[in-house]
PDB file of C-alpha atoms in Angstrom:
ATOM      1  CA  ALA A   1     210.225 -13.618  -4.348  1.00 68.00           C
ATOM      2  CA  VAL A   2     211.936 -10.231  -4.498  1.00 68.00           C
ATOM      3  CA  ALA A   3     211.062  -9.490  -0.858  1.00 72.00           C
ATOM      4  CA  MET A   4     212.557 -12.853   0.152  1.00 78.00           C
ATOM      5  CA  ASP A   5     215.770 -12.056  -1.760  1.00 81.00           C
ATOM      6  CA  VAL A   6     216.019  -8.651  -0.074  1.00 78.00           C
ATOM      7  CA  GLU A   7     215.483 -10.188   3.372  1.00 83.00           C
ATOM      8  CA  GLU A   8     218.065 -12.901   2.725  1.00 89.00           C
ATOM      9  CA  THR A   9     220.621 -10.341   1.504  1.00 88.00           C
ATOM     10  CA  PHE A  10     219.868  -8.136   4.523  1.00 89.00           C
ATOM     11  CA  ARG A  11     220.436 -11.036   6.942  1.00 91.00           C
ATOM     12  CA  ARG A  12     223.573 -12.201   5.138  1.00 93.00           C
ATOM     13  CA  LEU A  13     225.136  -8.720   5.258  1.00 94.00           C
ATOM     14  CA  GLN A  14     224.155  -8.263   8.890  1.00 93.00           C
ATOM     15  CA  SER A  15     225.869 -11.538   9.846  1.00 93.00           C
ATOM     16  CA  HIS A  16     229.367 -10.281   8.916  1.00 92.00           C
ATOM     17  CA  LYS A  17     231.359  -9.533  12.059  1.00 92.00           C
ATOM     18  CA  SER A  18     232.653  -6.177  10.754  1.00 94.00           C
ATOM     19  CA  VAL A  19     229.168  -4.865   9.903  1.00 96.00           C
ATOM     20  CA  ILE A  20     227.812  -2.207  12.237  1.00 94.00           C
ATOM     21  CA  GLY A  21     224.506  -1.725  10.439  1.00 96.00           C
ATOM     22  CA  VAL A  22     222.548  -2.363   7.249  1.00 96.00           C
ATOM     23  CA  LEU A  23     219.977  -0.032   5.694  1.00 95.00           C
ATOM     24  CA  VAL A  24     217.543  -0.093   2.827  1.00 93.00           C
ATOM     25  CA  VAL A  25     216.758   3.510   1.939  1.00 92.00           C
ATOM     26  CA  SER A  26     214.317   5.078  -0.517  1.00 89.00           C
ATOM     27  CA  GLN A  27     215.729   7.397  -3.185  1.00 84.00           C
ATOM     28  CA  ASP A  28     214.353  10.239  -1.029  1.00 85.00           C
ATOM     29  CA  GLY A  29     216.391   9.165   2.007  1.00 87.00           C
ATOM     30  CA  VAL A  30     213.472   7.574   3.888  1.00 91.00           C
ATOM     31  CA  PRO A  31     214.367   4.390   5.804  1.00 94.00           C
ATOM     32  CA  ILE A  32     212.644   1.267   4.493  1.00 92.00           C
ATOM     33  CA  ARG A  33     214.522  -1.283   6.618  1.00 92.00           C
ATOM     34  CA  SER A  34     217.256  -0.832   9.209  1.00 95.00           C
ATOM     35  CA  SER A  35     219.294  -2.964  11.583  1.00 95.00           C
ATOM     36  CA  PHE A  36     220.150   0.056  13.746  1.00 95.00           C
ATOM     37  CA  PRO A  37     218.295   0.006  17.080  1.00 92.00           C
ATOM     38  CA  ASP A  38     218.194   3.794  17.332  1.00 93.00           C
ATOM     39  CA  ARG A  39     215.809   5.818  15.146  1.00 95.00           C
ATOM     40  CA  ASP A  40     218.068   8.894  15.101  1.00 95.00           C
ATOM     41  CA  GLN A  41     221.043   6.804  13.989  1.00 94.00           C
ATOM     42  CA  THR A  42     218.932   5.188  11.279  1.00 96.00           C
ATOM     43  CA  GLN A  43     217.762   8.551   9.964  1.00 95.00           C
ATOM     44  CA  ARG A  44     221.273  10.049  10.063  1.00 93.00           C
ATOM     45  CA  TYR A  45     222.795   7.189   8.055  1.00 93.00           C
ATOM     46  CA  CYS A  46     219.850   7.067   5.623  1.00 94.00           C
ATOM     47  CA  SER A  47     220.258  10.760   4.921  1.00 93.00           C
ATOM     48  CA  MET A  48     224.018  10.378   4.572  1.00 92.00           C
ATOM     49  CA  ALA A  49     223.744   7.467   2.120  1.00 93.00           C
ATOM     50  CA  GLN A  50     221.121   9.252   0.024  1.00 93.00           C
ATOM     51  CA  GLN A  51     223.119  12.508  -0.099  1.00 92.00           C
ATOM     52  CA  LEU A  52     226.362  10.710  -0.987  1.00 93.00           C
ATOM     53  CA  ALA A  53     224.683   8.777  -3.797  1.00 92.00           C
ATOM     54  CA  GLN A  54     222.976  11.922  -5.096  1.00 91.00           C
ATOM     55  CA  GLY A  55     226.260  13.868  -5.026  1.00 91.00           C
ATOM     56  CA  ALA A  56     228.166  11.051  -6.728  1.00 91.00           C
ATOM     57  CA  ARG A  57     225.523  10.843  -9.474  1.00 88.00           C
ATOM     58  CA  ALA A  58     225.723  14.612 -10.004  1.00 88.00           C
ATOM     59  CA  THR A  59     229.523  14.442 -10.203  1.00 86.00           C
ATOM     60  CA  LEU A  60     229.409  11.578 -12.700  1.00 85.00           C
ATOM     61  CA  ALA A  61     226.861  13.455 -14.812  1.00 83.00           C
ATOM     62  CA  ALA A  62     229.095  16.550 -14.803  1.00 82.00           C
ATOM     63  CA  CYS A  63     232.092  14.441 -15.836  1.00 79.00           C
ATOM     64  CA  ASP A  64     230.014  12.821 -18.557  1.00 73.00           C
ATOM     65  CA  SER A  65     228.771  16.034 -20.172  1.00 69.00           C
ATOM     66  CA  PRO A  66     230.929  16.874 -23.186  1.00 66.00           C
ATOM     67  CA  LEU A  67     232.953  20.051 -23.235  1.00 59.00           C
ATOM     68  CA  ILE A  68     232.523  22.468 -26.139  1.00 51.00           C
ATOM     69  CA  GLY A  69     234.219  20.888 -29.135  1.00 53.00           C
ATOM     70  CA  ASP A  70     234.679  17.570 -27.278  1.00 56.00           C
ATOM     71  CA  SER A  71     233.577  14.488 -29.174  1.00 57.00           C
ATOM     72  CA  GLY A  72     232.631  12.770 -25.932  1.00 55.00           C
ATOM     73  CA  ALA A  73     235.482  10.289 -26.327  1.00 56.00           C
ATOM     74  CA  GLY A  74     236.610  10.994 -22.766  1.00 55.00           C
ATOM     75  CA  SER A  75     233.207  10.157 -21.294  1.00 57.00           C
ATOM     76  CA  ILE A  76     233.293   7.927 -18.191  1.00 58.00           C
ATOM     77  CA  GLY A  77     229.604   6.995 -18.127  1.00 61.00           C
ATOM     78  CA  SER A  78     227.126   8.480 -15.688  1.00 68.00           C
ATOM     79  CA  GLU A  79     225.570   5.473 -13.970  1.00 82.00           C
ATOM     80  CA  LEU A  80     226.486   5.056 -10.316  1.00 88.00           C
ATOM     81  CA  VAL A  81     227.004   1.361  -9.617  1.00 90.00           C
ATOM     82  CA  PHE A  82     228.660   1.305  -6.184  1.00 93.00           C
ATOM     83  CA  LEU A  83     230.007   3.860  -3.740  1.00 93.00           C
ATOM     84  CA  ARG A  84     232.507   3.218  -0.982  1.00 93.00           C
ATOM     85  CA  LEU A  85     233.480   5.920   1.482  1.00 92.00           C
ATOM     86  CA  ARG A  86     236.333   4.923   3.778  1.00 92.00           C
ATOM     87  CA  THR A  87     237.458   6.861   6.848  1.00 90.00           C
ATOM     88  CA  LYS A  88     239.661   5.976   9.806  1.00 90.00           C
ATOM     89  CA  ARG A  89     236.528   5.211  11.843  1.00 90.00           C
ATOM     90  CA  GLY A  90     234.664   3.067   9.340  1.00 92.00           C
ATOM     91  CA  GLU A  91     233.277   2.557   5.873  1.00 94.00           C
ATOM     92  CA  LEU A  92     229.953   3.322   4.273  1.00 93.00           C
ATOM     93  CA  LEU A  93     229.153   1.090   1.298  1.00 95.00           C
ATOM     94  CA  VAL A  94     226.247   2.169  -0.905  1.00 94.00           C
ATOM     95  CA  ALA A  95     224.745   0.067  -3.681  1.00 93.00           C
ATOM     96  CA  PRO A  96     222.071   2.068  -5.518  1.00 91.00           C
ATOM     97  CA  ASP A  97     219.144   0.517  -7.319  1.00 88.00           C
ATOM     98  CA  ARG A  98     216.424   2.189  -9.370  1.00 85.00           C
ATOM     99  CA  ASP A  99     214.001   2.368  -6.423  1.00 87.00           C
ATOM    100  CA  PHE A 100     216.211   2.231  -3.330  1.00 89.00           C
ATOM    101  CA  LEU A 101     219.741   2.229  -1.911  1.00 92.00           C
ATOM    102  CA  LEU A 102     221.319  -0.578   0.051  1.00 93.00           C
ATOM    103  CA  ALA A 103     223.823   0.830   2.550  1.00 95.00           C
ATOM    104  CA  VAL A 104     226.202  -0.975   4.873  1.00 96.00           C
ATOM    105  CA  LEU A 105     228.191   0.673   7.632  1.00 95.00           C
ATOM    106  CA  GLN A 106     231.178  -1.371   8.708  1.00 95.00           C
ATOM    107  CA  GLU A 107     234.259  -1.112  10.862  1.00 94.00           C
ATOM    108  CA  PRO A 108     237.483   0.047   9.160  1.00 85.00           C
ATOM    109  CA  ALA A 109     238.698  -2.270   6.401  1.00 69.00           C
ATOM    110  CA  SER A 110     240.470  -5.512   7.054  1.00 63.00           C
ATOM    111  CA  SER A 111     240.893  -8.538   4.833  1.00 50.00           C
ATOM    112  CA  GLY A 112     237.608 -10.193   5.867  1.00 53.00           C
ATOM    113  CA  ASP A 113     235.264  -7.266   5.241  1.00 57.00           C
ATOM    114  CA  ILE A 114     232.426  -7.180   2.747  1.00 60.00           C
ATOM    115  CA  GLY A 115     234.059  -4.676   0.417  1.00 58.00           C
ATOM    116  CA  SER A 116     237.666  -5.883   0.801  1.00 53.00           C
ATOM    117  CA  GLY A 117     237.719  -7.459  -2.647  1.00 49.00           C
ATOM    118  CA  LEU A 118     236.591  -4.181  -4.176  1.00 46.00           C
ATOM    119  CA  ALA A 119     239.372  -1.967  -2.814  1.00 44.00           C
ATOM    120  CA  ALA A 120     242.079  -0.896  -5.175  1.00 39.00           C
TER     121      ALA A 120
END
């Protein structure tokens, strides 16, 4: 059932006109599933998604660790839920899970994009 849900989500994301590619990546950056036709492109984006998620988690953990004499009241929580990196050329959306990352590369934001409702 889980594999069917993953496949359905993969197909649904891939069907958006702004989506360039969809990846399922292991926590180690190894591609599990990719819509990119080129192996080098797949590996480059898998590595990028894994490194971004790892760096964001490290940053959140550093922000979450209390300073000397701090009660921890200013803590922001250290669980990465979603990461969106936007550039002029496109966006990389990363949704981490315990065992893998789901990453979507899409054209620059417009009102009909996957992450458009998430932008501030």
